[in-house]
mmCIF file of C-alpha atoms and ligand atoms in Angstrom:
data_model
loop_
_atom_site.group_PDB
_atom_site.id
_atom_site.type_symbol
_atom_site.label_atom_id
_atom_site.label_comp_id
_atom_site.label_asym_id
_atom_site.label_seq_id
_atom_site.Cartn_x
_atom_site.Cartn_y
_atom_site.Cartn_z
ATOM 1 C CA MET I 1 -17.204 -7.865 -86.487
ATOM 2 C CA ALA I 2 -15.649 -8.748 -89.854
ATOM 3 C CA LEU I 3 -13.522 -5.336 -89.807
ATOM 4 C CA GLY I 4 -12.838 -6.289 -86.367
ATOM 5 C CA ILE I 5 -11.308 -9.376 -87.523
ATOM 6 C CA ILE I 6 -9.271 -7.959 -90.005
ATOM 7 C CA ILE I 7 -7.748 -5.236 -88.119
ATOM 8 C CA GLY I 8 -7.693 -6.764 -84.490
ATOM 9 C CA GLY I 9 -6.254 -9.931 -86.360
ATOM 10 C CA VAL I 10 -3.549 -7.842 -87.865
ATOM 11 C CA LEU I 11 -2.712 -6.159 -84.841
ATOM 12 C CA ILE I 12 -2.290 -9.116 -82.805
ATOM 13 C CA SER I 13 -0.480 -10.975 -85.523
ATOM 14 C CA VAL I 14 2.377 -7.952 -85.313
ATOM 15 C CA MET I 15 2.119 -7.816 -81.655
ATOM 16 C CA ILE I 16 2.988 -11.706 -81.584
ATOM 17 C CA LEU I 17 5.946 -11.123 -84.212
ATOM 18 C CA VAL I 18 7.498 -8.318 -82.070
ATOM 19 C CA TYR I 19 7.161 -10.562 -79.179
ATOM 20 C CA SER I 20 9.157 -13.254 -80.380
ATOM 21 C CA ALA I 21 11.742 -10.818 -81.947
ATOM 22 C CA MET I 22 12.102 -8.767 -78.757
ATOM 23 C CA PRO I 23 10.521 -9.964 -75.853
ATOM 24 C CA ASP I 24 12.398 -7.329 -73.254
ATOM 25 C CA TYR I 25 10.969 -4.569 -75.223
ATOM 26 C CA PHE I 26 7.849 -5.749 -76.183
ATOM 27 C CA TRP I 27 5.552 -3.804 -74.224
ATOM 28 C CA LEU I 28 7.373 -0.832 -75.431
ATOM 29 C CA LEU I 29 7.335 -1.239 -79.181
ATOM 30 C CA ALA I 30 3.658 -2.974 -78.984
ATOM 31 C CA TRP I 31 2.376 0.390 -77.347
ATOM 32 C CA GLY I 32 4.432 2.196 -79.872
ATOM 33 C CA ILE I 33 2.569 0.309 -82.374
ATOM 34 C CA VAL I 34 -1.117 1.165 -81.173
ATOM 35 C CA VAL I 35 0.005 4.805 -80.342
ATOM 36 C CA PHE I 36 0.585 5.196 -84.141
ATOM 37 C CA PHE I 37 -2.471 3.115 -85.450
ATOM 38 C CA SER I 38 -4.627 5.178 -83.183
ATOM 39 C CA VAL I 39 -3.406 8.498 -85.046
ATOM 40 C CA ILE I 40 -3.555 7.175 -88.376
ATOM 41 C CA MET I 41 -7.039 5.727 -87.190
ATOM 42 C CA ALA I 42 -7.823 9.645 -86.230
ATOM 43 C CA PHE I 43 -6.604 10.814 -89.497
ATOM 44 C CA PHE I 44 -8.865 7.969 -91.902
ATOM 45 C CA TYR I 45 -11.808 7.455 -89.551
ATOM 46 C CA SER I 46 -14.317 9.876 -91.352
ATOM 47 C CA THR I 47 -13.366 9.286 -94.904
ATOM 48 C CA LEU I 48 -12.768 5.567 -94.499
ATOM 49 C CA ILE I 49 -14.551 3.724 -91.835
ATOM 50 C CA VAL I 50 -17.740 6.159 -91.191
ATOM 51 C CA PRO I 51 -18.546 5.564 -94.840
ATOM 52 C CA LEU I 52 -18.751 1.942 -94.804
ATOM 53 C CA PHE I 53 -21.930 2.205 -92.761
ATOM 54 C CA ASN I 54 -22.724 5.621 -93.206
ATOM 55 C CA LYS I 55 -23.581 8.404 -95.720
ATOM 56 C CA GLN I 56 -21.774 11.932 -95.013
ATOM 57 C CA LYS I 57 -23.340 14.498 -97.372
ATOM 58 C CA PRO I 58 -21.762 18.531 -97.221
ATOM 59 C CA LEU I 59 -24.515 20.704 -95.685
ATOM 60 C CA PRO I 60 -26.122 22.601 -98.004
ATOM 61 C CA ASP I 61 -25.775 26.170 -98.167
ATOM 62 C CA GLY I 62 -29.078 27.934 -96.066
ATOM 63 C CA GLU I 63 -30.075 29.617 -92.386
ATOM 64 C CA LEU I 64 -28.292 26.681 -90.587
ATOM 65 C CA LYS I 65 -24.956 26.763 -92.224
ATOM 66 C CA SER I 66 -24.980 30.592 -92.353
ATOM 67 C CA ALA I 67 -25.772 30.109 -88.708
ATOM 68 C CA ILE I 68 -23.043 27.454 -87.886
ATOM 69 C CA GLU I 69 -20.371 29.908 -89.872
ATOM 70 C CA SER I 70 -21.059 32.898 -88.127
ATOM 71 C CA PHE I 71 -20.787 31.695 -85.191
ATOM 72 C CA SER I 72 -17.677 29.925 -85.764
ATOM 73 C CA GLN I 73 -16.268 33.142 -87.082
ATOM 74 C CA ARG I 74 -17.370 35.124 -83.942
ATOM 75 C CA VAL I 75 -15.469 32.846 -81.674
ATOM 76 C CA GLY I 76 -12.466 31.888 -83.789
ATOM 77 C CA PHE I 77 -12.804 28.827 -84.707
ATOM 78 C CA LYS I 78 -11.906 27.141 -88.862
ATOM 79 C CA VAL I 79 -14.625 25.364 -90.275
ATOM 80 C CA ASN I 80 -13.110 23.131 -92.968
ATOM 81 C CA GLY I 81 -16.556 21.360 -93.571
ATOM 82 C CA ILE I 82 -19.905 20.972 -92.575
ATOM 83 C CA TYR I 83 -21.326 17.479 -93.083
ATOM 84 C CA VAL I 84 -24.816 15.958 -92.193
ATOM 85 C CA MET I 85 -25.055 11.858 -91.659
ATOM 86 C CA ASP I 86 -27.762 9.423 -91.916
ATOM 87 C CA GLY I 87 -27.422 8.350 -88.059
ATOM 88 C CA SER I 88 -31.492 7.751 -88.434
ATOM 89 C CA LYS I 89 -30.787 4.522 -90.605
ATOM 90 C CA ARG I 90 -30.254 2.579 -87.408
ATOM 91 C CA SER I 91 -30.867 4.494 -84.494
ATOM 92 C CA THR I 92 -33.451 7.793 -83.340
ATOM 93 C CA LYS I 93 -30.222 9.130 -81.045
ATOM 94 C CA ALA I 94 -29.038 12.490 -82.164
ATOM 95 C CA ASN I 95 -25.325 13.575 -82.116
ATOM 96 C CA ALA I 96 -22.779 15.644 -83.193
ATOM 97 C CA TYR I 97 -18.805 15.591 -83.189
ATOM 98 C CA PHE I 98 -15.696 16.453 -84.581
ATOM 99 C CA THR I 99 -13.719 14.314 -86.465
ATOM 100 C CA GLY I 100 -10.415 14.371 -87.818
ATOM 101 C CA LEU I 101 -7.135 15.961 -87.235
ATOM 102 C CA GLY I 102 -5.487 18.787 -89.129
ATOM 103 C CA LYS I 103 -7.004 19.441 -92.356
ATOM 104 C CA LYS I 104 -8.892 16.379 -92.482
ATOM 105 C CA LYS I 105 -11.269 17.734 -89.582
ATOM 106 C CA ARG I 106 -14.699 18.119 -90.345
ATOM 107 C CA ILE I 107 -17.977 18.802 -88.279
ATOM 108 C CA VAL I 108 -20.464 15.896 -88.477
ATOM 109 C CA LEU I 109 -23.988 16.315 -87.663
ATOM 110 C CA TYR I 110 -26.664 13.685 -87.503
ATOM 111 C CA ASP I 111 -29.640 14.129 -89.905
ATOM 112 C CA THR I 112 -31.815 12.983 -86.393
ATOM 113 C CA LEU I 113 -30.144 16.149 -84.647
ATOM 114 C CA LEU I 114 -31.139 18.464 -87.372
ATOM 115 C CA GLU I 115 -35.153 17.106 -87.136
ATOM 116 C CA GLN I 116 -35.148 17.598 -83.516
ATOM 117 C CA LEU I 117 -33.249 20.690 -82.875
ATOM 118 C CA THR I 118 -34.451 24.718 -84.153
ATOM 119 C CA ILE I 119 -31.210 26.093 -85.677
ATOM 120 C CA GLU I 120 -30.125 28.020 -82.638
ATOM 121 C CA GLU I 121 -30.344 24.741 -80.621
ATOM 122 C CA THR I 122 -28.211 23.072 -82.899
ATOM 123 C CA VAL I 123 -25.484 25.947 -82.773
ATOM 124 C CA ALA I 124 -25.604 25.768 -79.099
ATOM 125 C CA VAL I 125 -24.503 22.117 -79.623
ATOM 126 C CA LEU I 126 -21.801 22.863 -81.684
ATOM 127 C CA ALA I 127 -20.783 25.678 -79.512
ATOM 128 C CA HIS I 128 -20.332 22.799 -77.226
ATOM 129 C CA GLU I 129 -18.123 21.054 -79.532
ATOM 130 C CA ILE I 130 -15.955 23.627 -80.191
ATOM 131 C CA GLY I 131 -15.937 24.537 -76.688
ATOM 132 C CA HIS I 132 -13.870 21.110 -76.100
ATOM 133 C CA TYR I 133 -11.838 22.300 -79.620
ATOM 134 C CA LYS I 134 -10.598 25.441 -77.442
ATOM 135 C CA HIS I 135 -9.829 23.692 -74.194
ATOM 136 C CA ARG I 136 -7.499 21.127 -76.253
ATOM 137 C CA HIS I 137 -9.547 18.225 -74.616
ATOM 138 C CA ILE I 138 -9.006 15.692 -77.531
ATOM 139 C CA PHE I 139 -5.461 16.239 -77.051
ATOM 140 C CA ILE I 140 -5.717 15.985 -73.130
ATOM 141 C CA GLN I 141 -7.890 12.936 -73.511
ATOM 142 C CA SER I 142 -5.845 10.808 -76.340
ATOM 143 C CA SER I 143 -2.576 11.463 -74.150
ATOM 144 C CA LEU I 144 -4.748 10.473 -71.106
ATOM 145 C CA SER I 145 -5.921 7.125 -72.536
ATOM 146 C CA MET I 146 -2.245 6.227 -74.502
ATOM 147 C CA LEU I 147 -0.845 6.828 -70.611
ATOM 148 C CA ALA I 148 -3.106 4.224 -69.844
ATOM 149 C CA ASN I 149 -2.282 2.108 -72.223
ATOM 150 C CA LEU I 150 0.982 2.007 -71.467
ATOM 151 C CA LEU I 151 0.748 0.659 -68.097
ATOM 152 C CA VAL I 152 -1.428 -1.994 -69.520
ATOM 153 C CA PHE I 153 1.252 -2.850 -71.932
ATOM 154 C CA TYR I 154 4.011 -2.971 -69.363
ATOM 155 C CA LEU I 155 1.634 -5.400 -66.936
ATOM 156 C CA LEU I 156 1.129 -7.435 -69.997
ATOM 157 C CA GLY I 157 4.879 -7.575 -70.644
ATOM 158 C CA VAL I 158 5.559 -8.527 -67.001
ATOM 159 C CA CYS I 159 3.029 -11.115 -67.107
ATOM 160 C CA LEU I 160 3.913 -12.733 -70.251
ATOM 161 C CA GLN I 161 7.175 -13.920 -68.622
ATOM 162 C CA TYR I 162 6.360 -15.923 -65.909
ATOM 163 C CA ASP I 163 5.679 -19.927 -66.212
ATOM 164 C CA PHE I 164 3.700 -19.831 -62.938
ATOM 165 C CA ILE I 165 0.734 -17.648 -64.559
ATOM 166 C CA ALA I 166 0.609 -20.125 -67.260
ATOM 167 C CA GLN I 167 0.851 -22.850 -65.105
ATOM 168 C CA ALA I 168 -2.329 -21.604 -62.781
ATOM 169 C CA VAL I 169 -4.523 -22.487 -65.713
ATOM 170 C CA GLY I 170 -3.103 -25.658 -66.241
ATOM 171 C CA CYS I 171 -0.440 -25.285 -68.771
ATOM 172 C CA SER I 172 3.321 -26.168 -68.443
ATOM 173 C CA SER I 173 4.977 -23.024 -69.642
ATOM 174 C CA ALA I 174 4.528 -19.669 -70.602
ATOM 175 C CA SER I 175 3.453 -18.734 -74.060
ATOM 176 C CA PHE I 176 2.023 -15.387 -75.661
ATOM 177 C CA HIS I 177 -1.711 -17.035 -75.927
ATOM 178 C CA ILE I 178 -1.796 -18.563 -72.857
ATOM 179 C CA ASN I 179 -0.235 -15.641 -70.503
ATOM 180 C CA PHE I 180 -2.064 -13.119 -72.503
ATOM 181 C CA MET I 181 -5.286 -14.742 -71.662
ATOM 182 C CA VAL I 182 -4.975 -14.877 -68.420
ATOM 183 C CA PHE I 183 -3.669 -11.372 -68.371
ATOM 184 C CA MET I 184 -7.194 -10.362 -69.573
ATOM 185 C CA MET I 185 -8.832 -11.656 -67.041
ATOM 186 C CA MET I 186 -6.739 -10.377 -64.236
ATOM 187 C CA TYR I 187 -6.708 -6.630 -66.175
ATOM 188 C CA SER I 188 -10.999 -6.508 -65.866
ATOM 189 C CA PRO I 189 -10.743 -4.955 -62.345
ATOM 190 C CA LEU I 190 -7.889 -2.526 -63.132
ATOM 191 C CA ASN I 191 -9.747 -1.783 -65.915
ATOM 192 C CA ILE I 192 -12.549 -0.132 -63.545
ATOM 193 C CA LEU I 193 -10.413 1.980 -62.022
ATOM 194 C CA THR I 194 -8.652 3.425 -65.002
ATOM 195 C CA GLY I 195 -11.646 3.662 -66.564
ATOM 196 C CA MET I 196 -13.509 5.467 -63.639
ATOM 197 C CA LEU I 197 -10.116 7.996 -63.676
ATOM 198 C CA GLU I 198 -10.890 8.551 -67.814
ATOM 199 C CA ASN I 199 -14.723 9.359 -66.841
ATOM 200 C CA ALA I 200 -13.995 11.813 -64.383
ATOM 201 C CA VAL I 201 -11.625 13.577 -66.663
ATOM 202 C CA SER I 202 -13.983 13.257 -69.298
ATOM 203 C CA ARG I 203 -17.052 14.744 -66.654
ATOM 204 C CA ARG I 204 -14.775 17.899 -66.081
ATOM 205 C CA CYS I 205 -14.087 18.389 -70.098
ATOM 206 C CA GLU I 206 -17.787 18.478 -70.514
ATOM 207 C CA ARG I 207 -18.522 20.982 -67.436
ATOM 208 C CA GLN I 208 -15.670 23.346 -69.115
ATOM 209 C CA ALA I 209 -17.285 22.698 -72.779
ATOM 210 C CA ASP I 210 -20.567 24.052 -71.243
ATOM 211 C CA ALA I 211 -18.958 26.780 -69.770
ATOM 212 C CA PHE I 212 -17.809 27.778 -73.104
ATOM 213 C CA VAL I 213 -21.510 27.950 -74.434
ATOM 214 C CA ARG I 214 -22.703 29.603 -71.557
ATOM 215 C CA GLN I 215 -19.679 32.267 -71.834
ATOM 216 C CA ASN I 216 -20.941 32.929 -75.724
ATOM 217 C CA ASN I 217 -24.444 33.586 -74.359
ATOM 218 C CA LEU I 218 -25.918 30.114 -75.664
ATOM 219 C CA GLY I 219 -26.707 28.451 -72.254
ATOM 220 C CA PRO I 220 -30.476 28.640 -72.689
ATOM 221 C CA GLN I 221 -30.453 27.090 -76.167
ATOM 222 C CA LEU I 222 -28.317 24.604 -74.778
ATOM 223 C CA ILE I 223 -30.600 23.505 -72.182
ATOM 224 C CA SER I 224 -33.422 23.086 -74.532
ATOM 225 C CA ALA I 225 -31.285 21.313 -77.171
ATOM 226 C CA LEU I 226 -29.949 18.923 -74.012
ATOM 227 C CA LYS I 227 -33.580 18.300 -73.043
ATOM 228 C CA LYS I 228 -34.852 16.769 -76.427
ATOM 229 C CA ILE I 229 -31.628 14.891 -76.732
ATOM 230 C CA SER I 230 -32.221 13.158 -73.458
ATOM 231 C CA ALA I 231 -35.888 12.660 -73.851
ATOM 232 C CA GLN I 232 -34.700 11.016 -77.504
ATOM 233 C CA ALA I 233 -32.414 8.597 -75.626
ATOM 234 C CA LEU I 234 -34.455 7.674 -72.898
ATOM 235 C CA ASP I 235 -31.895 9.059 -70.780
ATOM 236 C CA ASN I 236 -32.240 8.353 -66.676
ATOM 237 C CA LEU I 237 -32.755 11.723 -65.072
ATOM 238 C CA THR I 238 -31.931 10.768 -61.715
ATOM 239 C CA PRO I 239 -28.841 7.743 -61.340
ATOM 240 C CA HIS I 240 -27.696 7.342 -58.171
ATOM 241 C CA PRO I 241 -24.205 9.287 -57.936
ATOM 242 C CA LEU I 242 -22.221 6.216 -57.271
ATOM 243 C CA PHE I 243 -23.654 5.099 -60.835
ATOM 244 C CA VAL I 244 -22.417 8.057 -62.242
ATOM 245 C CA PHE I 245 -19.298 8.160 -60.925
ATOM 246 C CA VAL I 246 -18.324 4.865 -62.043
ATOM 247 C CA ASN I 247 -19.861 5.030 -65.660
ATOM 248 C CA TYR I 248 -20.885 8.442 -66.953
ATOM 249 C CA THR I 249 -18.925 9.891 -69.365
ATOM 250 C CA HIS I 250 -20.992 13.444 -69.040
ATOM 251 C CA PRO I 251 -22.604 14.970 -65.956
ATOM 252 C CA THR I 252 -26.259 14.408 -65.687
ATOM 253 C CA LEU I 253 -28.713 16.408 -67.374
ATOM 254 C CA TYR I 254 -30.167 18.009 -63.991
ATOM 255 C CA GLN I 255 -26.263 18.514 -63.171
ATOM 256 C CA ARG I 256 -25.733 20.425 -66.606
ATOM 257 C CA VAL I 257 -29.009 22.438 -66.763
ATOM 258 C CA LYS I 258 -28.240 23.405 -63.159
ATOM 259 C CA ALA I 259 -24.548 24.450 -64.242
ATOM 260 C CA LEU I 260 -25.833 26.392 -67.062
ATOM 261 C CA THR I 261 -28.808 28.528 -65.122
ATOM 262 C CA ASP I 262 -27.300 29.291 -61.725
HETATM 263 ZN ZN1 ZN M 1 -18.871 17.145 -74.749
#
């Protein structure tokens, strides 16, 4: 919460300043600030923010490290650093991800993942992450969310101009603060729609990353890994298809196992 107040407070103060200085171009400038901020965060997230909450240690030499390195070499992926994070501190959920851009790029494995999975299964999970990288999914998904943000800021810019929006909630004339609050209320339904689109794109990316694992003959290992992870996370095995369509960023376990075996 403290981080949210500090970072969010600074961001919103900057936006109010921009709005008072250049109300006509506010939407474009505010969007530019958010894009700039996101890129900075992507660079420093793993080195500045994560260490506040978790410890990350380099993966020690051994069977797992050699298995990861030989797989990465085989598929032509350059590993800049493999770290283990003490995810068990707060949760039993297992995960692995890439973080950072360019030279700051690193693989982070949760200790919970290493406890639950065999070496081959861990390599299969990493192969899935490398699949995302190979298909440039991070770039595609960030571009899409930046476009969605541009739409939001444009609508906010329009919304900030009108007195009648402030009057609808009992104020006399438009101001940044009141129009912003009304905008947030009106925006929620639209957010569900853009969220659905982003989730559909995300599920497609997940299918491609799984297909990459399959091409590299690690399908069975990924299936057993996914089963263990889903069991540990108490995932719903039979969610309603409509619920999946609206909320899921990944295909269901059943769909993924099916695609990996058919
Ligand atoms: Zn994925």
